[in-house]
PDB file of C-alpha atoms in Angstrom:
ATOM      1  CA  UNK A   1     -52.300   9.350   5.554  1.00 37.00           C
ATOM      2  CA  UNK A   2     -51.595   7.591   9.099  1.00 38.00           C
ATOM      3  CA  UNK A   3     -53.276   8.950  13.036  1.00 34.00           C
ATOM      4  CA  UNK A   4     -51.595  11.468  14.547  1.00 32.00           C
ATOM      5  CA  UNK A   5     -51.660  10.085  17.640  1.00 29.00           C
ATOM      6  CA  UNK A   6     -50.821   6.783  18.889  1.00 31.00           C
ATOM      7  CA  UNK A   7     -51.046   4.424  21.684  1.00 30.00           C
ATOM      8  CA  UNK A   8     -47.593   4.615  24.522  1.00 28.00           C
ATOM      9  CA  UNK A   9     -45.427   1.229  23.984  1.00 32.00           C
ATOM     10  CA  UNK A  10     -45.046  -0.190  27.513  1.00 28.00           C
ATOM     11  CA  UNK A  11     -42.505  -2.177  26.877  1.00 30.00           C
ATOM     12  CA  UNK A  12     -38.468  -2.350  25.282  1.00 32.00           C
ATOM     13  CA  UNK A  13     -35.824  -4.387  24.950  1.00 33.00           C
ATOM     14  CA  UNK A  14     -33.289  -2.675  26.786  1.00 33.00           C
ATOM     15  CA  UNK A  15     -30.431  -5.124  24.769  1.00 34.00           C
ATOM     16  CA  UNK A  16     -26.880  -2.872  24.030  1.00 41.00           C
ATOM     17  CA  UNK A  17     -25.409  -3.691  20.801  1.00 39.00           C
ATOM     18  CA  UNK A  18     -22.859  -5.838  20.215  1.00 49.00           C
ATOM     19  CA  UNK A  19     -22.079  -5.863  16.348  1.00 65.00           C
ATOM     20  CA  UNK A  20     -18.556  -5.140  15.002  1.00 67.00           C
ATOM     21  CA  UNK A  21     -17.965  -1.577  13.377  1.00 72.00           C
ATOM     22  CA  UNK A  22     -17.038  -1.551  10.362  1.00 74.00           C
ATOM     23  CA  UNK A  23     -13.514  -1.505   9.739  1.00 71.00           C
ATOM     24  CA  UNK A  24     -11.790   2.011   8.056  1.00 74.00           C
ATOM     25  CA  UNK A  25      -8.162   2.074   7.011  1.00 74.00           C
ATOM     26  CA  UNK A  26      -8.183   5.359   5.110  1.00 83.00           C
ATOM     27  CA  UNK A  27     -11.299   7.797   5.458  1.00 87.00           C
ATOM     28  CA  UNK A  28     -10.533   9.364   1.712  1.00 89.00           C
ATOM     29  CA  UNK A  29     -11.473   6.541   0.202  1.00 91.00           C
ATOM     30  CA  UNK A  30     -15.159   6.788   1.950  1.00 93.00           C
ATOM     31  CA  UNK A  31     -15.274  10.241   0.415  1.00 94.00           C
ATOM     32  CA  UNK A  32     -18.838  11.221  -2.169  1.00 95.00           C
ATOM     33  CA  UNK A  33     -18.606  15.161  -2.717  1.00 94.00           C
ATOM     34  CA  UNK A  34     -16.701  17.930  -2.040  1.00 93.00           C
ATOM     35  CA  UNK A  35     -16.688  21.448  -3.023  1.00 90.00           C
ATOM     36  CA  UNK A  36     -15.170  24.793  -2.044  1.00 90.00           C
ATOM     37  CA  UNK A  37     -17.809  24.914   0.987  1.00 91.00           C
ATOM     38  CA  UNK A  38     -18.955  21.476   1.419  1.00 93.00           C
ATOM     39  CA  UNK A  39     -17.236  17.491   2.059  1.00 94.00           C
ATOM     40  CA  UNK A  40     -19.419  14.558   2.334  1.00 95.00           C
ATOM     41  CA  UNK A  41     -18.288  10.699   3.273  1.00 95.00           C
ATOM     42  CA  UNK A  42     -20.236   7.342   3.711  1.00 95.00           C
ATOM     43  CA  UNK A  43     -20.257   6.802   7.427  1.00 94.00           C
ATOM     44  CA  UNK A  44     -19.252   3.850   8.247  1.00 91.00           C
ATOM     45  CA  UNK A  45     -22.096   1.709  10.844  1.00 90.00           C
ATOM     46  CA  UNK A  46     -20.265   1.409  14.234  1.00 87.00           C
ATOM     47  CA  UNK A  47     -18.399   5.045  13.611  1.00 88.00           C
ATOM     48  CA  UNK A  48     -20.173   7.846  15.671  1.00 88.00           C
ATOM     49  CA  UNK A  49     -19.221  11.403  14.578  1.00 88.00           C
ATOM     50  CA  UNK A  50     -18.499  12.811  17.955  1.00 83.00           C
ATOM     51  CA  UNK A  51     -16.546  10.802  21.173  1.00 79.00           C
ATOM     52  CA  UNK A  52     -18.386   9.361  23.148  1.00 74.00           C
ATOM     53  CA  UNK A  53     -17.720   7.009  26.307  1.00 70.00           C
ATOM     54  CA  UNK A  54     -17.295   3.778  25.779  1.00 69.00           C
ATOM     55  CA  UNK A  55     -16.764   3.711  21.844  1.00 73.00           C
ATOM     56  CA  UNK A  56     -13.875   3.053  20.031  1.00 73.00           C
ATOM     57  CA  UNK A  57     -13.995   4.694  16.256  1.00 75.00           C
ATOM     58  CA  UNK A  58     -15.378   8.427  16.124  1.00 84.00           C
ATOM     59  CA  UNK A  59     -14.845  10.670  13.117  1.00 87.00           C
ATOM     60  CA  UNK A  60     -12.560  12.919  15.370  1.00 84.00           C
ATOM     61  CA  UNK A  61     -10.131  10.608  14.797  1.00 83.00           C
ATOM     62  CA  UNK A  62     -10.324  10.449  11.178  1.00 86.00           C
ATOM     63  CA  UNK A  63     -11.346  13.608  10.357  1.00 86.00           C
ATOM     64  CA  UNK A  64      -7.769  15.190  10.515  1.00 87.00           C
ATOM     65  CA  UNK A  65      -7.462  13.476   6.784  1.00 87.00           C
ATOM     66  CA  UNK A  66     -10.061  15.220   5.346  1.00 89.00           C
ATOM     67  CA  UNK A  67      -8.404  18.766   5.058  1.00 89.00           C
ATOM     68  CA  UNK A  68      -7.281  17.831   1.857  1.00 85.00           C
ATOM     69  CA  UNK A  69      -5.227  20.942   1.021  1.00 84.00           C
ATOM     70  CA  UNK A  70      -7.774  23.106   3.504  1.00 85.00           C
ATOM     71  CA  UNK A  71      -6.192  24.235   6.646  1.00 86.00           C
ATOM     72  CA  UNK A  72      -9.353  24.348   8.337  1.00 88.00           C
ATOM     73  CA  UNK A  73     -10.402  20.674   9.746  1.00 89.00           C
ATOM     74  CA  UNK A  74     -13.640  20.024   8.830  1.00 92.00           C
ATOM     75  CA  UNK A  75     -17.124  20.527  11.358  1.00 92.00           C
ATOM     76  CA  UNK A  76     -19.155  17.714  11.014  1.00 92.00           C
ATOM     77  CA  UNK A  77     -23.119  19.799   9.884  1.00 92.00           C
ATOM     78  CA  UNK A  78     -25.530  16.665  11.230  1.00 90.00           C
ATOM     79  CA  UNK A  79     -25.587  14.281  13.208  1.00 88.00           C
ATOM     80  CA  UNK A  80     -26.510  10.576  11.882  1.00 92.00           C
ATOM     81  CA  UNK A  81     -26.610   7.392  15.468  1.00 89.00           C
ATOM     82  CA  UNK A  82     -23.472   5.229  15.752  1.00 89.00           C
ATOM     83  CA  UNK A  83     -25.145   2.148  13.489  1.00 90.00           C
ATOM     84  CA  UNK A  84     -26.744   4.447  11.011  1.00 94.00           C
ATOM     85  CA  UNK A  85     -24.714   4.892   8.102  1.00 95.00           C
ATOM     86  CA  UNK A  86     -24.418   6.564   4.316  1.00 96.00           C
ATOM     87  CA  UNK A  87     -24.010  10.169   2.922  1.00 97.00           C
ATOM     88  CA  UNK A  88     -22.511  12.644   6.230  1.00 96.00           C
ATOM     89  CA  UNK A  89     -22.374  15.894   5.196  1.00 96.00           C
ATOM     90  CA  UNK A  90     -19.243  17.808   6.646  1.00 94.00           C
ATOM     91  CA  UNK A  91     -18.588  22.185   5.783  1.00 94.00           C
ATOM     92  CA  UNK A  92     -14.994  22.720   5.028  1.00 92.00           C
ATOM     93  CA  UNK A  93     -14.779  26.809   6.484  1.00 92.00           C
ATOM     94  CA  UNK A  94     -18.005  29.202   8.513  1.00 92.00           C
ATOM     95  CA  UNK A  95     -19.092  30.008   5.725  1.00 92.00           C
ATOM     96  CA  UNK A  96     -20.235  26.697   4.998  1.00 91.00           C
ATOM     97  CA  UNK A  97     -20.660  25.639   8.530  1.00 92.00           C
ATOM     98  CA  UNK A  98     -23.444  29.054   8.462  1.00 92.00           C
ATOM     99  CA  UNK A  99     -25.327  27.760   5.280  1.00 92.00           C
ATOM    100  CA  UNK A 100     -25.372  24.047   6.128  1.00 92.00           C
ATOM    101  CA  UNK A 101     -27.157  25.134  10.285  1.00 92.00           C
ATOM    102  CA  UNK A 102     -29.452  27.466   8.498  1.00 91.00           C
ATOM    103  CA  UNK A 103     -30.184  24.498   5.790  1.00 91.00           C
ATOM    104  CA  UNK A 104     -31.822  21.782   8.073  1.00 91.00           C
ATOM    105  CA  UNK A 105     -33.263  24.275  10.989  1.00 89.00           C
ATOM    106  CA  UNK A 106     -35.369  25.805   8.324  1.00 89.00           C
ATOM    107  CA  UNK A 107     -35.528  21.973   6.884  1.00 89.00           C
ATOM    108  CA  UNK A 108     -34.555  22.803   3.153  1.00 91.00           C
ATOM    109  CA  UNK A 109     -31.987  20.379   2.555  1.00 93.00           C
ATOM    110  CA  UNK A 110     -33.201  17.120   2.325  1.00 94.00           C
ATOM    111  CA  UNK A 111     -32.408  14.302   3.906  1.00 96.00           C
ATOM    112  CA  UNK A 112     -33.281  10.363   2.230  1.00 97.00           C
ATOM    113  CA  UNK A 113     -32.930   7.081   3.984  1.00 97.00           C
ATOM    114  CA  UNK A 114     -33.548   3.476   3.174  1.00 97.00           C
ATOM    115  CA  UNK A 115     -34.229   1.026   5.655  1.00 97.00           C
ATOM    116  CA  UNK A 116     -34.912  -2.906   6.495  1.00 96.00           C
ATOM    117  CA  UNK A 117     -38.109  -3.613   8.367  1.00 95.00           C
ATOM    118  CA  UNK A 118     -39.132  -6.600   9.852  1.00 94.00           C
ATOM    119  CA  UNK A 119     -43.674  -7.143   8.720  1.00 93.00           C
ATOM    120  CA  UNK A 120     -44.870  -4.788   5.694  1.00 94.00           C
ATOM    121  CA  UNK A 121     -46.985  -1.828   6.213  1.00 94.00           C
ATOM    122  CA  UNK A 122     -50.638  -1.015   5.410  1.00 93.00           C
ATOM    123  CA  UNK A 123     -50.473   1.323   3.628  1.00 95.00           C
ATOM    124  CA  UNK A 124     -47.656   0.992   0.825  1.00 96.00           C
ATOM    125  CA  UNK A 125     -46.472   5.483   1.018  1.00 96.00           C
ATOM    126  CA  UNK A 126     -47.800   7.425   3.905  1.00 95.00           C
ATOM    127  CA  UNK A 127     -47.192  10.427   6.290  1.00 95.00           C
ATOM    128  CA  UNK A 128     -46.469   9.873  10.435  1.00 93.00           C
ATOM    129  CA  UNK A 129     -47.280  12.831  12.493  1.00 91.00           C
ATOM    130  CA  UNK A 130     -47.261  11.186  15.955  1.00 88.00           C
ATOM    131  CA  UNK A 131     -44.657  14.003  18.443  1.00 88.00           C
ATOM    132  CA  UNK A 132     -42.309  12.926  20.116  1.00 86.00           C
ATOM    133  CA  UNK A 133     -40.844  12.501  24.105  1.00 80.00           C
ATOM    134  CA  UNK A 134     -37.793  12.017  25.191  1.00 73.00           C
ATOM    135  CA  UNK A 135     -36.316  10.322  28.656  1.00 63.00           C
ATOM    136  CA  UNK A 136     -34.362   6.339  29.814  1.00 54.00           C
ATOM    137  CA  UNK A 137     -36.164   3.648  28.572  1.00 51.00           C
ATOM    138  CA  UNK A 138     -37.976   1.433  31.182  1.00 53.00           C
ATOM    139  CA  UNK A 139     -36.336  -0.873  33.494  1.00 54.00           C
ATOM    140  CA  UNK A 140     -34.790  -4.491  31.912  1.00 55.00           C
ATOM    141  CA  UNK A 141     -36.235  -7.196  33.332  1.00 56.00           C
ATOM    142  CA  UNK A 142     -33.268  -6.840  36.492  1.00 59.00           C
ATOM    143  CA  UNK A 143     -34.599  -3.612  36.937  1.00 57.00           C
ATOM    144  CA  UNK A 144     -32.132  -1.957  35.064  1.00 54.00           C
ATOM    145  CA  UNK A 145     -31.753   1.300  33.472  1.00 48.00           C
ATOM    146  CA  UNK A 146     -30.540   1.235  29.787  1.00 46.00           C
ATOM    147  CA  UNK A 147     -28.019   5.066  29.468  1.00 40.00           C
ATOM    148  CA  UNK A 148     -29.651   5.117  26.078  1.00 43.00           C
ATOM    149  CA  UNK A 149     -31.871   7.705  26.187  1.00 48.00           C
ATOM    150  CA  UNK A 150     -34.647   6.645  23.668  1.00 61.00           C
ATOM    151  CA  UNK A 151     -37.514   8.290  21.936  1.00 69.00           C
ATOM    152  CA  UNK A 152     -41.740   7.471  23.088  1.00 69.00           C
ATOM    153  CA  UNK A 153     -44.112   8.205  21.599  1.00 73.00           C
ATOM    154  CA  UNK A 154     -46.691  11.918  22.232  1.00 67.00           C
ATOM    155  CA  UNK A 155     -50.149  11.226  22.821  1.00 57.00           C
ATOM    156  CA  UNK A 156     -50.847  14.873  23.066  1.00 60.00           C
ATOM    157  CA  UNK A 157     -47.628  16.558  24.353  1.00 65.00           C
ATOM    158  CA  UNK A 158     -44.110  16.579  22.808  1.00 76.00           C
ATOM    159  CA  UNK A 159     -41.652  17.474  20.073  1.00 84.00           C
ATOM    160  CA  UNK A 160     -43.101  17.612  16.559  1.00 88.00           C
ATOM    161  CA  UNK A 161     -42.708  15.140  14.258  1.00 90.00           C
ATOM    162  CA  UNK A 162     -43.530  14.028  10.185  1.00 93.00           C
ATOM    163  CA  UNK A 163     -41.456  11.155   8.595  1.00 95.00           C
ATOM    164  CA  UNK A 164     -42.913  10.330   5.299  1.00 97.00           C
ATOM    165  CA  UNK A 165     -42.268   7.196   4.118  1.00 97.00           C
ATOM    166  CA  UNK A 166     -42.814   4.643   0.289  1.00 97.00           C
ATOM    167  CA  UNK A 167     -43.009   0.648  -0.167  1.00 97.00           C
ATOM    168  CA  UNK A 168     -39.882   0.133  -2.262  1.00 97.00           C
ATOM    169  CA  UNK A 169     -39.892  -3.218  -2.252  1.00 96.00           C
ATOM    170  CA  UNK A 170     -41.864  -6.231   0.306  1.00 95.00           C
ATOM    171  CA  UNK A 171     -40.287  -9.908   1.066  1.00 94.00           C
ATOM    172  CA  UNK A 172     -42.946 -12.141   1.843  1.00 92.00           C
ATOM    173  CA  UNK A 173     -41.701 -15.357   3.809  1.00 87.00           C
ATOM    174  CA  UNK A 174     -44.599 -18.156   5.768  1.00 84.00           C
ATOM    175  CA  UNK A 175     -43.412 -17.136   9.043  1.00 82.00           C
ATOM    176  CA  UNK A 176     -42.711 -13.985   9.458  1.00 87.00           C
ATOM    177  CA  UNK A 177     -41.665 -10.958   6.187  1.00 92.00           C
ATOM    178  CA  UNK A 178     -39.487  -8.009   5.388  1.00 94.00           C
ATOM    179  CA  UNK A 179     -39.929  -4.625   3.563  1.00 96.00           C
ATOM    180  CA  UNK A 180     -37.569  -2.581   2.274  1.00 97.00           C
ATOM    181  CA  UNK A 181     -38.578   1.365   2.408  1.00 97.00           C
ATOM    182  CA  UNK A 182     -37.862   4.671   2.166  1.00 98.00           C
ATOM    183  CA  UNK A 183     -38.091   7.292   4.833  1.00 97.00           C
ATOM    184  CA  UNK A 184     -38.120  11.050   4.034  1.00 97.00           C
ATOM    185  CA  UNK A 185     -38.220  12.854   8.023  1.00 95.00           C
ATOM    186  CA  UNK A 186     -39.764  16.536   7.372  1.00 94.00           C
ATOM    187  CA  UNK A 187     -38.186  17.243  10.991  1.00 92.00           C
ATOM    188  CA  UNK A 188     -34.482  16.438  12.713  1.00 89.00           C
ATOM    189  CA  UNK A 189     -36.171  14.984  16.551  1.00 88.00           C
ATOM    190  CA  UNK A 190     -33.297  12.144  17.266  1.00 84.00           C
ATOM    191  CA  UNK A 191     -34.241   9.074  17.101  1.00 87.00           C
ATOM    192  CA  UNK A 192     -37.645  10.167  15.114  1.00 91.00           C
ATOM    193  CA  UNK A 193     -37.359   7.386  11.848  1.00 94.00           C
ATOM    194  CA  UNK A 194     -36.728   4.465  14.383  1.00 92.00           C
ATOM    195  CA  UNK A 195     -39.784   5.635  17.141  1.00 90.00           C
ATOM    196  CA  UNK A 196     -41.822   6.170  14.200  1.00 93.00           C
ATOM    197  CA  UNK A 197     -41.602   2.425  11.900  1.00 94.00           C
ATOM    198  CA  UNK A 198     -41.680   0.627  15.042  1.00 91.00           C
ATOM    199  CA  UNK A 199     -44.618   2.315  17.222  1.00 89.00           C
ATOM    200  CA  UNK A 200     -46.842   3.880  15.166  1.00 90.00           C
ATOM    201  CA  UNK A 201     -46.202   1.940  11.860  1.00 92.00           C
ATOM    202  CA  UNK A 202     -45.159  -1.663  14.068  1.00 92.00           C
ATOM    203  CA  UNK A 203     -42.371  -2.612  11.339  1.00 94.00           C
ATOM    204  CA  UNK A 204     -38.669  -2.445  13.439  1.00 93.00           C
ATOM    205  CA  UNK A 205     -36.154  -1.283  12.099  1.00 95.00           C
ATOM    206  CA  UNK A 206     -34.152  -5.295  11.581  1.00 93.00           C
ATOM    207  CA  UNK A 207     -31.355  -4.518  14.079  1.00 91.00           C
ATOM    208  CA  UNK A 208     -33.108  -2.087  15.471  1.00 90.00           C
ATOM    209  CA  UNK A 209     -32.125  -4.409  19.601  1.00 86.00           C
ATOM    210  CA  UNK A 210     -33.462  -1.395  21.403  1.00 82.00           C
ATOM    211  CA  UNK A 211     -36.539  -1.060  20.310  1.00 84.00           C
ATOM    212  CA  UNK A 212     -37.640  -4.843  19.233  1.00 85.00           C
ATOM    213  CA  UNK A 213     -37.665  -7.785  21.852  1.00 83.00           C
ATOM    214  CA  UNK A 214     -35.885 -10.580  19.890  1.00 84.00           C
ATOM    215  CA  UNK A 215     -38.335 -13.288  20.917  1.00 84.00           C
ATOM    216  CA  UNK A 216     -40.742 -10.896  18.203  1.00 84.00           C
ATOM    217  CA  UNK A 217     -38.841 -12.360  15.900  1.00 89.00           C
ATOM    218  CA  UNK A 218     -39.993 -14.481  13.897  1.00 88.00           C
ATOM    219  CA  UNK A 219     -38.744 -18.378  11.722  1.00 87.00           C
ATOM    220  CA  UNK A 220     -38.655 -16.709   8.124  1.00 86.00           C
ATOM    221  CA  UNK A 221     -36.844 -13.744   9.659  1.00 88.00           C
ATOM    222  CA  UNK A 222     -34.082 -15.704  11.798  1.00 87.00           C
ATOM    223  CA  UNK A 223     -33.216 -16.856   7.669  1.00 86.00           C
ATOM    224  CA  UNK A 224     -33.637 -13.742   6.150  1.00 87.00           C
ATOM    225  CA  UNK A 225     -30.790 -12.439   8.368  1.00 87.00           C
ATOM    226  CA  UNK A 226     -28.909 -15.845   7.696  1.00 85.00           C
ATOM    227  CA  UNK A 227     -28.715 -15.906  11.995  1.00 85.00           C
ATOM    228  CA  UNK A 228     -29.882 -17.921  14.214  1.00 84.00           C
ATOM    229  CA  UNK A 229     -31.322 -16.281  17.875  1.00 84.00           C
ATOM    230  CA  UNK A 230     -29.050 -16.666  20.648  1.00 82.00           C
ATOM    231  CA  UNK A 231     -26.876 -14.359  17.720  1.00 83.00           C
ATOM    232  CA  UNK A 232     -29.616 -11.633  16.953  1.00 86.00           C
ATOM    233  CA  UNK A 233     -27.871  -9.015  19.069  1.00 84.00           C
ATOM    234  CA  UNK A 234     -25.032  -9.347  16.765  1.00 85.00           C
ATOM    235  CA  UNK A 235     -27.348  -8.150  14.299  1.00 89.00           C
ATOM    236  CA  UNK A 236     -26.853  -4.831  12.609  1.00 90.00           C
ATOM    237  CA  UNK A 237     -29.155  -1.619  12.911  1.00 92.00           C
ATOM    238  CA  UNK A 238     -30.539  -1.664   8.375  1.00 95.00           C
ATOM    239  CA  UNK A 239     -30.940   2.142   8.237  1.00 96.00           C
ATOM    240  CA  UNK A 240     -29.157   4.188   5.237  1.00 97.00           C
ATOM    241  CA  UNK A 241     -28.685   7.519   4.286  1.00 97.00           C
ATOM    242  CA  UNK A 242     -28.843   7.184   1.004  1.00 97.00           C
ATOM    243  CA  UNK A 243     -29.782  10.374  -0.411  1.00 97.00           C
ATOM    244  CA  UNK A 244     -29.142  14.172   0.890  1.00 96.00           C
ATOM    245  CA  UNK A 245     -30.760  16.845  -1.712  1.00 95.00           C
ATOM    246  CA  UNK A 246     -28.508  20.063  -1.110  1.00 93.00           C
ATOM    247  CA  UNK A 247     -31.178  23.403  -2.000  1.00 91.00           C
ATOM    248  CA  UNK A 248     -29.371  25.303  -4.567  1.00 86.00           C
ATOM    249  CA  UNK A 249     -28.081  28.409  -3.690  1.00 83.00           C
ATOM    250  CA  UNK A 250     -25.625  31.456  -4.865  1.00 81.00           C
ATOM    251  CA  UNK A 251     -23.728  31.443  -1.158  1.00 80.00           C
ATOM    252  CA  UNK A 252     -23.481  27.813  -1.507  1.00 75.00           C
ATOM    253  CA  UNK A 253     -21.133  28.317  -4.901  1.00 79.00           C
ATOM    254  CA  UNK A 254     -24.092  26.350  -6.824  1.00 81.00           C
ATOM    255  CA  UNK A 255     -27.993  27.412  -8.074  1.00 83.00           C
ATOM    256  CA  UNK A 256     -29.543  24.038  -9.384  1.00 88.00           C
ATOM    257  CA  UNK A 257     -30.273  21.334  -5.997  1.00 90.00           C
ATOM    258  CA  UNK A 258     -27.508  18.371  -5.871  1.00 92.00           C
ATOM    259  CA  UNK A 259     -28.098  15.697  -4.908  1.00 95.00           C
ATOM    260  CA  UNK A 260     -24.955  13.422  -3.065  1.00 96.00           C
ATOM    261  CA  UNK A 261     -26.371   9.708  -3.089  1.00 97.00           C
ATOM    262  CA  UNK A 262     -23.580   6.719  -0.834  1.00 96.00           C
ATOM    263  CA  UNK A 263     -24.527   3.382  -1.543  1.00 96.00           C
ATOM    264  CA  UNK A 264     -25.304   0.875   0.504  1.00 95.00           C
ATOM    265  CA  UNK A 265     -23.477  -0.911   3.651  1.00 93.00           C
ATOM    266  CA  UNK A 266     -21.673  -4.335   3.360  1.00 90.00           C
ATOM    267  CA  UNK A 267     -24.251  -5.941   6.020  1.00 90.00           C
ATOM    268  CA  UNK A 268     -27.624  -3.703   4.599  1.00 93.00           C
ATOM    269  CA  UNK A 269     -26.492  -5.250   0.704  1.00 92.00           C
ATOM    270  CA  UNK A 270     -25.218  -8.746   1.689  1.00 90.00           C
ATOM    271  CA  UNK A 271     -29.100  -9.083   3.401  1.00 91.00           C
ATOM    272  CA  UNK A 272     -30.673  -7.667   0.565  1.00 92.00           C
ATOM    273  CA  UNK A 273     -28.933  -9.871  -1.679  1.00 91.00           C
ATOM    274  CA  UNK A 274     -29.726 -12.787   0.059  1.00 90.00           C
ATOM    275  CA  UNK A 275     -33.738 -12.089   1.083  1.00 91.00           C
ATOM    276  CA  UNK A 276     -33.464 -11.589  -3.465  1.00 90.00           C
ATOM    277  CA  UNK A 277     -33.092 -15.528  -3.461  1.00 87.00           C
ATOM    278  CA  UNK A 278     -36.086 -17.483  -3.662  1.00 78.00           C
ATOM    279  CA  UNK A 279     -34.743 -19.338  -1.176  1.00 78.00           C
ATOM    280  CA  UNK A 280     -34.156 -17.499   1.675  1.00 82.00           C
ATOM    281  CA  UNK A 281     -36.670 -18.815   4.126  1.00 78.00           C
ATOM    282  CA  UNK A 282     -35.708 -22.322   3.298  1.00 76.00           C
ATOM    283  CA  UNK A 283     -35.756 -25.258   5.665  1.00 74.00           C
ATOM    284  CA  UNK A 284     -32.374 -25.308   4.668  1.00 72.00           C
ATOM    285  CA  UNK A 285     -30.976 -21.769   4.406  1.00 71.00           C
ATOM    286  CA  UNK A 286     -27.495 -20.772   5.183  1.00 72.00           C
ATOM    287  CA  UNK A 287     -27.186 -19.506   9.645  1.00 74.00           C
ATOM    288  CA  UNK A 288     -23.552 -16.875   9.278  1.00 66.00           C
ATOM    289  CA  UNK A 289     -22.203 -17.516  12.757  1.00 60.00           C
ATOM    290  CA  UNK A 290     -22.333 -13.397  13.604  1.00 58.00           C
ATOM    291  CA  UNK A 291     -19.990 -14.933  17.223  1.00 53.00           C
ATOM    292  CA  UNK A 292     -17.071 -15.614  14.941  1.00 52.00           C
ATOM    293  CA  UNK A 293     -16.981 -12.586  12.708  1.00 49.00           C
ATOM    294  CA  UNK A 294     -17.200 -10.451  15.988  1.00 45.00           C
ATOM    295  CA  UNK A 295     -14.330 -12.588  17.417  1.00 41.00           C
ATOM    296  CA  UNK A 296     -12.408 -12.002  14.537  1.00 37.00           C
ATOM    297  CA  UNK A 297     -12.716  -8.236  13.745  1.00 37.00           C
ATOM    298  CA  UNK A 298      -9.525  -6.562  14.253  1.00 34.00           C
ATOM    299  CA  UNK A 299     -10.033  -2.285  15.119  1.00 34.00           C
ATOM    300  CA  UNK A 300      -7.368  -0.060  12.451  1.00 36.00           C
ATOM    301  CA  UNK A 301      -4.643   1.449  14.066  1.00 38.00           C
ATOM    302  CA  UNK A 302      -6.654   4.777  15.260  1.00 39.00           C
ATOM    303  CA  UNK A 303      -4.911   7.869  17.598  1.00 43.00           C
ATOM    304  CA  UNK A 304      -4.825   8.403  20.867  1.00 47.00           C
ATOM    305  CA  UNK A 305      -7.059  11.253  23.123  1.00 46.00           C
ATOM    306  CA  UNK A 306      -3.374  12.417  24.044  1.00 49.00           C
ATOM    307  CA  UNK A 307      -2.068  12.618  20.916  1.00 52.00           C
ATOM    308  CA  UNK A 308      -4.725  14.262  19.246  1.00 49.00           C
ATOM    309  CA  UNK A 309      -4.519  15.937  22.280  1.00 56.00           C
ATOM    310  CA  UNK A 310      -1.483  17.524  21.202  1.00 56.00           C
ATOM    311  CA  UNK A 311      -2.209  18.191  17.431  1.00 51.00           C
ATOM    312  CA  UNK A 312      -4.957  20.585  18.294  1.00 52.00           C
ATOM    313  CA  UNK A 313      -2.197  22.173  20.666  1.00 56.00           C
ATOM    314  CA  UNK A 314       1.044  21.799  17.715  1.00 54.00           C
ATOM    315  CA  UNK A 315      -2.073  23.599  14.695  1.00 48.00           C
ATOM    316  CA  UNK A 316      -2.518  26.496  17.454  1.00 49.00           C
ATOM    317  CA  UNK A 317       0.620  27.587  17.910  1.00 51.00           C
TER     318      UNK A 317
END
């Protein structure tokens, strides 16, 4: 059992994420599950679930293709951050939306994540019960405050946040190691997993640049990611929603629990495959030029905002 309270971190890296988003040409190829009330997709890295300033790719640009014979456009039933990949549940009608809201509010729908972290937890499994509070990030060296809100650990106040974790595999290295964890949040607080793993377990998620100063990456850890220190901001976050457990409910049309699973994202799978080799931390480890990868990425064609509004108006008529 992890201690209930933890000391508040006093410093944080405010580096913004510049990793290239995963390309999407046909959203229907990412379909994981479909019935009369629900559907689920494997959300790619870099896609926001809602429009936001400065975000090039969001689900609203593709969701119209997920009607799949239904008159209504699917409604997003849960939130995943722009960097998180994996199972994303959508509802196909008001009845499904009502059920999904109830499940998540009452914590009946279990969400399971896999994440790759720096270091190794002191224990192989446990429960983190530490409240979170929210606010702006601390100023960086230039005095600028990042616009992304960052969850902070509350000492005796804040929103209740509970997270279960379990060690799946440890990748030891001579100068820095990694761990693959299975994580299950029991509450629905924003940034809960990242805050608990980084500030309580002291094992930040790989690619969580907002919380992990790049200087803290050890030599073996950079070789494990096949990256130079200057290119660390280009490494995507390794946080994946691997499974969603829907409770049995007669109103949903099924009485037994249904489990929706999603395969790992390409960058996550590539990193794990490399770490499972014997020479990932050797002096001659291959280095990937992330700068070239990012420069050569071309975003798929997407409808602009004006065209989307025109289509919505036409459907209302």
